[in-house]
Short mmCIF file of C-alpha atoms in Angstrom, two decimals:
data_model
loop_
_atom_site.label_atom_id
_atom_site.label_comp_id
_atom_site.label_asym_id
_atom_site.label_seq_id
_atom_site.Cartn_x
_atom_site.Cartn_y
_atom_site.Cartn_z
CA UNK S 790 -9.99 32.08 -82.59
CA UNK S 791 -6.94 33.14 -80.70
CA UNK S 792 -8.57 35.80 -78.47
CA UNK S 793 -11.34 33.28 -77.72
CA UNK S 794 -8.36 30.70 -76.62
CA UNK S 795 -7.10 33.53 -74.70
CA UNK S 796 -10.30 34.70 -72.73
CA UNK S 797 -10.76 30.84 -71.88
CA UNK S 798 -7.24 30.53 -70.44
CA UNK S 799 -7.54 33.73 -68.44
CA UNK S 800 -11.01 32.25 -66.90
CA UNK S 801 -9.45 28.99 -66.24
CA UNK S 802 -6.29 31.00 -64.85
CA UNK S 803 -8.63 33.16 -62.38
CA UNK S 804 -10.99 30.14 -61.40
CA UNK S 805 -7.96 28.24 -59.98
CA UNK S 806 -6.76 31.45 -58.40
CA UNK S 807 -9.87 31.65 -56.83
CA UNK S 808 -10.02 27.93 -55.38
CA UNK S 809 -6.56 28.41 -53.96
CA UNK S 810 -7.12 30.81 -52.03
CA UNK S 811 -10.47 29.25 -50.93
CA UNK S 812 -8.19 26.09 -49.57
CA UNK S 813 -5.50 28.36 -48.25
CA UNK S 814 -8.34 30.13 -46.26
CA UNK S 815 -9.83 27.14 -45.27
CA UNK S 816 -6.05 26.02 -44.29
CA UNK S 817 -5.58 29.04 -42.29
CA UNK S 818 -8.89 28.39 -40.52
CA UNK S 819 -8.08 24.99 -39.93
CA UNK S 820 -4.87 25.37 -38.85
CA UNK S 821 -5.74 28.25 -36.16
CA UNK S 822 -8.89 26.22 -34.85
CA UNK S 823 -6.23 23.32 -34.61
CA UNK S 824 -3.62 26.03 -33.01
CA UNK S 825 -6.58 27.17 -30.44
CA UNK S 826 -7.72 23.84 -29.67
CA UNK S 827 -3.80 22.76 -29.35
CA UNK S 828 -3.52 25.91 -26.69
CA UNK S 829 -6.37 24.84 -24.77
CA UNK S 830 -5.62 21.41 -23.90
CA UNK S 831 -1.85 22.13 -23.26
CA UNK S 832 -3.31 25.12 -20.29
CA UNK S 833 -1.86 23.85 -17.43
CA UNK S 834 -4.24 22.30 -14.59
CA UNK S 835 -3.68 25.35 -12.35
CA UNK S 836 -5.68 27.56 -14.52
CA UNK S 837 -9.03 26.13 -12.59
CA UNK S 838 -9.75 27.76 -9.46
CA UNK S 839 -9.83 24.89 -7.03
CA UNK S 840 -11.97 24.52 -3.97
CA UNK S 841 -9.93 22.94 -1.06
CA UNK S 842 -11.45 22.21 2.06
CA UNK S 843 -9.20 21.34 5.30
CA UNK S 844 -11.58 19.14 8.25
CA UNK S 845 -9.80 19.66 11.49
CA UNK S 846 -10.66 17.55 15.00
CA UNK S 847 -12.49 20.21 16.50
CA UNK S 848 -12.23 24.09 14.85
CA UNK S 849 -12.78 25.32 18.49
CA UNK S 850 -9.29 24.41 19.42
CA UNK S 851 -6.36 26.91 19.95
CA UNK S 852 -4.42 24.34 18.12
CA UNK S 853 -6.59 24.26 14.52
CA UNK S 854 -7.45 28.23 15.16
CA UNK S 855 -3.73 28.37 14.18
CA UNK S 856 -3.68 25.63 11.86
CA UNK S 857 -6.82 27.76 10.22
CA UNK S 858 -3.80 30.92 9.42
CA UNK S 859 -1.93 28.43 7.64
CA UNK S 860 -4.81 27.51 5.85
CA UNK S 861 -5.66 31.55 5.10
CA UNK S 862 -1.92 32.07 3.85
CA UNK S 863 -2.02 28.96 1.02
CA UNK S 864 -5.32 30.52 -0.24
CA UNK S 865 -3.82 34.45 -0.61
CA UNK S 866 -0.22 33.13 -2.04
CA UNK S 867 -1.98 30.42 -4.73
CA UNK S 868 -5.78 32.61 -5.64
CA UNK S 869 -7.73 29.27 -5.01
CA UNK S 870 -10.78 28.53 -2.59
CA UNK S 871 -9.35 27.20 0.81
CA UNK S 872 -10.74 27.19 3.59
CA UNK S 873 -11.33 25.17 6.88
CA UNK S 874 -14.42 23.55 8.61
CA UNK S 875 -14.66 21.64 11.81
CA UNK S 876 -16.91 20.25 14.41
CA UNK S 877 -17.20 22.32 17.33
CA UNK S 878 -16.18 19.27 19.35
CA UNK S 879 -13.39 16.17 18.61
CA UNK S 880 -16.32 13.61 18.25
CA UNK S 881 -16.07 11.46 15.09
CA UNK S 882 -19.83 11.21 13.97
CA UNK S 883 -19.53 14.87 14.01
CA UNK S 884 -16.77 15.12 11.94
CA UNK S 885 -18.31 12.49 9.24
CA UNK S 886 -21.54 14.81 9.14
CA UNK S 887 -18.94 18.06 8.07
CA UNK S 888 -16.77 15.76 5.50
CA UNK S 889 -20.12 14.58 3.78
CA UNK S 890 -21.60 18.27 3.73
CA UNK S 891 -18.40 19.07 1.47
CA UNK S 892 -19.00 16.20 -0.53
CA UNK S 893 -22.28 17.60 -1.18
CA UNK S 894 -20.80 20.70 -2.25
CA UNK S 895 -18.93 19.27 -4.70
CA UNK S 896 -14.74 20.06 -2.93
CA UNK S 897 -11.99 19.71 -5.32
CA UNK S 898 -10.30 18.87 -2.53
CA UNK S 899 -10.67 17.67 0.84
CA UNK S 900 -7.28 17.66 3.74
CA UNK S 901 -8.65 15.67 6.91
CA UNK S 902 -7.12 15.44 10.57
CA UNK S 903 -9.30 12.79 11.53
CA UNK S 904 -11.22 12.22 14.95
CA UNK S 905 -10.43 8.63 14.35
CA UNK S 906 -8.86 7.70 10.89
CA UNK S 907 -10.99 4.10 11.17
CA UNK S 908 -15.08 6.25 11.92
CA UNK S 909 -13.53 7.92 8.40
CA UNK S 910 -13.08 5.29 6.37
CA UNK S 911 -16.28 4.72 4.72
CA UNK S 912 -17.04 8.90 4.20
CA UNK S 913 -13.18 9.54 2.73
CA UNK S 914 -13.86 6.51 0.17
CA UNK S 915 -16.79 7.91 -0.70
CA UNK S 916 -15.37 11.29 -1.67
CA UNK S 917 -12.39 9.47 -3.48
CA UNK S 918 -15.09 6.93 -5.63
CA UNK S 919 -16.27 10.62 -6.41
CA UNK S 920 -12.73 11.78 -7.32
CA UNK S 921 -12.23 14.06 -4.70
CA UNK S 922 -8.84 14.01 -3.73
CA UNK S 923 -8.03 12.98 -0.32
CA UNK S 924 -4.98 14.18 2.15
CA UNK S 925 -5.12 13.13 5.88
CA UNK S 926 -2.28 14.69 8.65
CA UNK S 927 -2.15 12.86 11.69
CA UNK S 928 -3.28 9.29 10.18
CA UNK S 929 -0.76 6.91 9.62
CA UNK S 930 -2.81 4.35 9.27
CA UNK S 931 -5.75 5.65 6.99
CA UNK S 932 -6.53 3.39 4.31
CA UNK S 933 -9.07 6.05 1.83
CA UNK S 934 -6.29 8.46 1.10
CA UNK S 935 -4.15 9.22 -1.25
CA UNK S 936 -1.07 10.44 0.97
CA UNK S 937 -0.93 11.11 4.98
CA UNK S 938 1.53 13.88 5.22
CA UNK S 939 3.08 13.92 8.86
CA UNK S 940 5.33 16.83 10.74
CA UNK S 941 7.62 14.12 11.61
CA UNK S 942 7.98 10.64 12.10
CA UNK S 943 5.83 9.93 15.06
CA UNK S 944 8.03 7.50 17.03
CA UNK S 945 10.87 10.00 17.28
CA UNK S 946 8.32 12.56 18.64
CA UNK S 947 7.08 10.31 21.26
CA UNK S 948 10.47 9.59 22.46
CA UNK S 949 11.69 13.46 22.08
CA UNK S 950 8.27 14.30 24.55
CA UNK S 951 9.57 11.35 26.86
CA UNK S 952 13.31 12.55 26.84
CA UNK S 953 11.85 15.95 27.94
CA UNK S 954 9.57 14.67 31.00
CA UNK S 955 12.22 12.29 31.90
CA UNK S 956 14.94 15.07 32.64
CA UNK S 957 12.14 16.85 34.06
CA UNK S 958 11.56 14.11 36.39
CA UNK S 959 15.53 13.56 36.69
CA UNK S 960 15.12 10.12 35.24
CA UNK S 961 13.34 8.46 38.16
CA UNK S 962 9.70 7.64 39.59
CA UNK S 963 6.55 6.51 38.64
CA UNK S 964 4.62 8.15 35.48
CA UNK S 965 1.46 7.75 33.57
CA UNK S 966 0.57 8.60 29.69
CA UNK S 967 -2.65 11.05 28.93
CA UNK S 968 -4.17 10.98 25.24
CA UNK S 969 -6.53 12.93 23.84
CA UNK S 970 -8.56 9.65 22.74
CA UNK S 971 -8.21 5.87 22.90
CA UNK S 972 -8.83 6.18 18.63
CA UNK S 973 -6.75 9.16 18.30
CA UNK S 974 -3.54 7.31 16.01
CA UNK S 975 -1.00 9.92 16.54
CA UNK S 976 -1.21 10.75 19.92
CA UNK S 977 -1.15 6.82 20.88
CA UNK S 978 2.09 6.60 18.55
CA UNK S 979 3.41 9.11 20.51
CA UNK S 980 2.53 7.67 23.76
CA UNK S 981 3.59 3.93 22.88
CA UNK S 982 6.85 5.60 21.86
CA UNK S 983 7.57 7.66 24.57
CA UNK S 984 7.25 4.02 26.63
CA UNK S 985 9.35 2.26 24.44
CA UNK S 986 11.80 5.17 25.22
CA UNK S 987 11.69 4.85 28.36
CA UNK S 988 12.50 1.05 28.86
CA UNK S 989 14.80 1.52 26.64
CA UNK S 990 16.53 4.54 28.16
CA UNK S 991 15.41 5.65 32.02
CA UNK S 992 15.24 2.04 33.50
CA UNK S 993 14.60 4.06 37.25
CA UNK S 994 11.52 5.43 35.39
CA UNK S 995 8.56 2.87 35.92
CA UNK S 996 5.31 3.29 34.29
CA UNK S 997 1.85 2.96 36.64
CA UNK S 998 -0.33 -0.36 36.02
CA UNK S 999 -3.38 2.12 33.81
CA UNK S 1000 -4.62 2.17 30.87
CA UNK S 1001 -3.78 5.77 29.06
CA UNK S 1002 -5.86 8.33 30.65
CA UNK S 1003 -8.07 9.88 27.93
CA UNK S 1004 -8.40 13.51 28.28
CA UNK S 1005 -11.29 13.73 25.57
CA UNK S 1006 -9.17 16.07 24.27
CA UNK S 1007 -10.30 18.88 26.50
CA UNK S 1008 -8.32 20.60 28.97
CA UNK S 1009 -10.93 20.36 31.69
CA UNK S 1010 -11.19 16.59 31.47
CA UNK S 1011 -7.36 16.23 31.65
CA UNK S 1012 -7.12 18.21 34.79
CA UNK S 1013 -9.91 16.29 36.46
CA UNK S 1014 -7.73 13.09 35.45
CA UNK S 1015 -5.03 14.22 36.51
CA UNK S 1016 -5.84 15.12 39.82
CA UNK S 1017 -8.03 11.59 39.96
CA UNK S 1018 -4.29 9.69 39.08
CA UNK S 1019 -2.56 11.76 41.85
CA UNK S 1020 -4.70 10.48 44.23
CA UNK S 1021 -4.70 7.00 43.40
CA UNK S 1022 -0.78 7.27 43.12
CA UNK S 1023 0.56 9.54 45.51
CA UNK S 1024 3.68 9.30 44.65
CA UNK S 1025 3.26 9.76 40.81
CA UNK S 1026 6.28 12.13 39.55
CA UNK S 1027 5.38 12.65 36.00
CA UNK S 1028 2.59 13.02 33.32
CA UNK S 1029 3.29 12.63 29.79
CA UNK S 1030 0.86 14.39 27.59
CA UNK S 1031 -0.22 14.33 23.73
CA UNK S 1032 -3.33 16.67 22.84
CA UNK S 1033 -2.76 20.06 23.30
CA UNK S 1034 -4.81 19.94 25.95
CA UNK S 1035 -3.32 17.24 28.57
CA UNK S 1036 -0.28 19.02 29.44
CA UNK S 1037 -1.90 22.21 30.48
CA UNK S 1038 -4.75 20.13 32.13
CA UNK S 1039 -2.35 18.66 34.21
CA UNK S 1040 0.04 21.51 35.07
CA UNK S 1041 -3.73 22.73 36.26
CA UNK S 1042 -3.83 20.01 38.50
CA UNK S 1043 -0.37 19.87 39.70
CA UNK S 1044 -0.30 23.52 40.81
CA UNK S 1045 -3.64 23.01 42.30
CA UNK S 1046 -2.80 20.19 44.61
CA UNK S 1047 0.74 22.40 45.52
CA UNK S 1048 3.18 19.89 43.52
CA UNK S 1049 4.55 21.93 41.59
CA UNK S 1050 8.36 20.48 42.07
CA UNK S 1051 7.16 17.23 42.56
CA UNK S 1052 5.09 16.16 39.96
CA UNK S 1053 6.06 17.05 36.09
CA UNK S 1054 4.36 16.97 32.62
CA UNK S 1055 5.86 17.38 29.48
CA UNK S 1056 3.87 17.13 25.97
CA UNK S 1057 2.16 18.75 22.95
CA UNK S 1058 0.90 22.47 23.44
CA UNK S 1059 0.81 25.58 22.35
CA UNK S 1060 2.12 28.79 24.04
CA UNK S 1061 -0.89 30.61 23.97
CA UNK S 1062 -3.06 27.40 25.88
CA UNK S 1063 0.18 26.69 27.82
CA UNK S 1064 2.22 29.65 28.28
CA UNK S 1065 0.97 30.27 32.04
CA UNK S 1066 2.19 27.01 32.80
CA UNK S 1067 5.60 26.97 31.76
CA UNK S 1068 5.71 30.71 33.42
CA UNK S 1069 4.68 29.28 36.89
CA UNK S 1070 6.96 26.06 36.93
CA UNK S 1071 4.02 23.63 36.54
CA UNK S 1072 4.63 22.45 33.10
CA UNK S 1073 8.38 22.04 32.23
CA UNK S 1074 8.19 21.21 28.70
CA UNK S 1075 6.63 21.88 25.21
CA UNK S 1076 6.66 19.98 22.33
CA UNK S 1077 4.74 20.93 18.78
CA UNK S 1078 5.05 21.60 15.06
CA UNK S 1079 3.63 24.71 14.08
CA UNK S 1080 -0.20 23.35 13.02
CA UNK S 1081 -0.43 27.05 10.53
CA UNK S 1082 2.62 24.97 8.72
CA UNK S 1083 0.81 21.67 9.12
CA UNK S 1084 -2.12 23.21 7.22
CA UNK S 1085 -0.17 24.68 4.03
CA UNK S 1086 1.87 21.31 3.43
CA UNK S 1087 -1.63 19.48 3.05
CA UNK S 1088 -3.14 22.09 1.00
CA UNK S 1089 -0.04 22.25 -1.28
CA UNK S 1090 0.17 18.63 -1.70
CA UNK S 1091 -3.49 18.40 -2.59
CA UNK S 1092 -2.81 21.14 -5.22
CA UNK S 1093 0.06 19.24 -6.42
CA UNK S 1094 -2.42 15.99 -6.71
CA UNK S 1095 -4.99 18.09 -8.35
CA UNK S 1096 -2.56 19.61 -10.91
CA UNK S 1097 -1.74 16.07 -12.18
CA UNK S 1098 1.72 16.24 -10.56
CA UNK S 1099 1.61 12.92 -8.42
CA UNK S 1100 5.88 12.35 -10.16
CA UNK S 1101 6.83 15.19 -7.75
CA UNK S 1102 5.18 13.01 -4.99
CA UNK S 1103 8.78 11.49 -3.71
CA UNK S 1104 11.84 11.35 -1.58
CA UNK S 1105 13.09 14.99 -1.29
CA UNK S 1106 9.85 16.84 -2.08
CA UNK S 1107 9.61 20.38 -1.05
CA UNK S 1108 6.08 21.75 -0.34
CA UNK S 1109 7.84 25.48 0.46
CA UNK S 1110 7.05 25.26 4.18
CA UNK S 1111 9.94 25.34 7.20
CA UNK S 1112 9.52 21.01 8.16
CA UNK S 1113 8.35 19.86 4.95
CA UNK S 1114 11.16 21.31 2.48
CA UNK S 1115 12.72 17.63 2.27
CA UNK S 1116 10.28 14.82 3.07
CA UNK S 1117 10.60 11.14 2.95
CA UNK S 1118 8.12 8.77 1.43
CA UNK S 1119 7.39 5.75 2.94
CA UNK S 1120 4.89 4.02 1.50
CA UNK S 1121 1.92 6.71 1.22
CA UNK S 1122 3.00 8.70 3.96
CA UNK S 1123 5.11 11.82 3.77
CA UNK S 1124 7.53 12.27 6.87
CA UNK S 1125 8.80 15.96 7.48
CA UNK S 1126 11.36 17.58 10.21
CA UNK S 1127 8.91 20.17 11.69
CA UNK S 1128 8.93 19.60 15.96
CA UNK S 1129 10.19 22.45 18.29
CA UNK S 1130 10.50 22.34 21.95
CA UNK S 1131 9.68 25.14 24.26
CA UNK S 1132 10.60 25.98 27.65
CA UNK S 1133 9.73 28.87 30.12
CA UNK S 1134 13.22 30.09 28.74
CA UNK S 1135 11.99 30.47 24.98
CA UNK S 1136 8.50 30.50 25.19
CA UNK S 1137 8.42 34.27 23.80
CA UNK S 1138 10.06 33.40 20.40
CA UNK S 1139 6.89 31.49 20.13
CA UNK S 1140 4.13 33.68 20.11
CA UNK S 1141 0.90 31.73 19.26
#
């Protein structure tokens, strides 16, 4: 009787063994699935290779074939799919046609210059009702985006291009502004700034009774307007510029029609569109933020938006990029310190 008492405790004793370490498998199972599962959701957003398209005025343009490098450089230093698309023209329905191609194709991302923030409206709220994340440069004003991020705050540029023409012009005479279009927000910032500058500042400046002269953004056009305004105002002494294109286009005109000395521009370029210029007296003044910069600051912020980092998104931010290591917030737009001027002087420290 005992050694059947005995076999039946040693069955009962192995049965629970058994079952124990059943559960503790199942335990261990559990609690590595739960472990895995744990891992995976705490990956950080970064992990997925995000596609992040920039949309640029027109990718012809000296000014966005540089802004294109900056583009190149964020995609080698961060391993994610960057890249830039354009019209081959600044015409708005163009640039609409591009944007909803890459909304097609399904962008993480998409960092817009617009044509003309207000023809983008309705495509950039489409992409964001798809949750596309949106970042315009150059668009104060845009309504379908999630931040604007700017070089600098626009009125101080317009008045630094206006201090520049106005010693130029040593603070006297008659002068007209050029933009690259009528719907083009920063460069008519710039322009109504320089003006307010100058009534508040060079009262023997006067400004001529026209509209601003559009230069279609094309240096061609602004030298053909340019030498049309010198005719109708013979005594015109100054041209104040804000494409890339209008200063050159001018200094085109004013060497030209042998005024060089008489006539000055000052406004946004580039060395390499400009450079001849400013070598034969023509153009006195450059103004610009490096557009190669421009292009990683809107990348990185969209990164930063797509990583789930919108906190960061304040006063003092620091995108890693010379002009945009400390910029303000005001409301949704992102002011940075990023403007240069160049002169005949300096123009070789400056070589794009």
């Amino acid at each position: 009787m005992k050694r059947l008492l005995a076999l039946a405790l040693v069955i009962v004793m192995a049965v629970s063994l058994l079952t124990a370490c059943g559960t503790a498998k199942k335990a261990e199972e559990s609690t590595g699935q739960s472990s895995q599962q744990a891992s995976d959701q705490q990956k950080p957003a970064e992990s997925k290779k995000w596609k992040i398209a920039t949309v640029v005025k027109d990718a012809s343009n000296p000014w966005f074939v540089r802004m294109e490098q900056g583009v190149k450089k964020f995609a080698s230093d961060t391993g994610l799919e960057a890249f830039m698309k354009g019209p081959s023209k600044a015409d708005a329905a163009l640039q609409v046609q591009v944007i909803e191609d890459l909304i097609a194709q399904g962008v993480d991302a998409l960092c817009v210059v617009p044509v003309s923030p207000e023809a983008l409206e309705p495509v950039l709220k489409k992409a964001m009702d798809k949750g596309i994340v949106v970042v315009t440069h150059e668009a104060s004003n845009q309504q379908n985006t999630m931040y604007d991020i700017e070089a600098f705050d626009n009125n101080a540029y317009g008045a630094f291009i206006m201090d520049n023409l106005a010693k130029a012009m040593n603070y006297e005479g008659k002068y007209v502004t050029m933009v690259g279009l009528l719907t083009m927000k920063s460069h008519n910032e710039w322009a109504d700034a320089g003006i307010a500058r100058q009534k508040e500042k060079y009262p023997k400046m006067e400004l001529v009774p026209e509209q601003k002269i559009e230069s279609e953004d094309n240096q061609e056009v602004a030298y053909e307007r340019a030498k049309e305004i010198m005719k109708k105002y013979p005594d015109l002494k100054g041209i104040m510029g804000t494409s890339s294109k209008d200063a050159p286009g001018a200094a085109k005109a004013i060497e030209e029609m042998g005024k060089i000395g008489k006539v000055f521009t000052a406004g946004s370029s580039l060395v390499s569109v400009a450079g001849k210029f400013l070598e034969s007296g023509s153009l006195s003044t450059i103004t610009f933020w490096d557009p190669a910069d421009a292009g990683y600051a809107m990348n990185a912020l969209a990164k930063l938006i797509l990583e789930g980092k919108k906190d960061q998104i304040k006063d003092g931010l620091n995108l890693g990029v010379k002009g945009y290591e400390n910029l303000k917030l005001k409301g949704k737009v992102l002011v940075g310190e990023g403007w240069v001027a160049v002169t005949k002087e300096n123009m070789k420290d400056y070589n794009f």
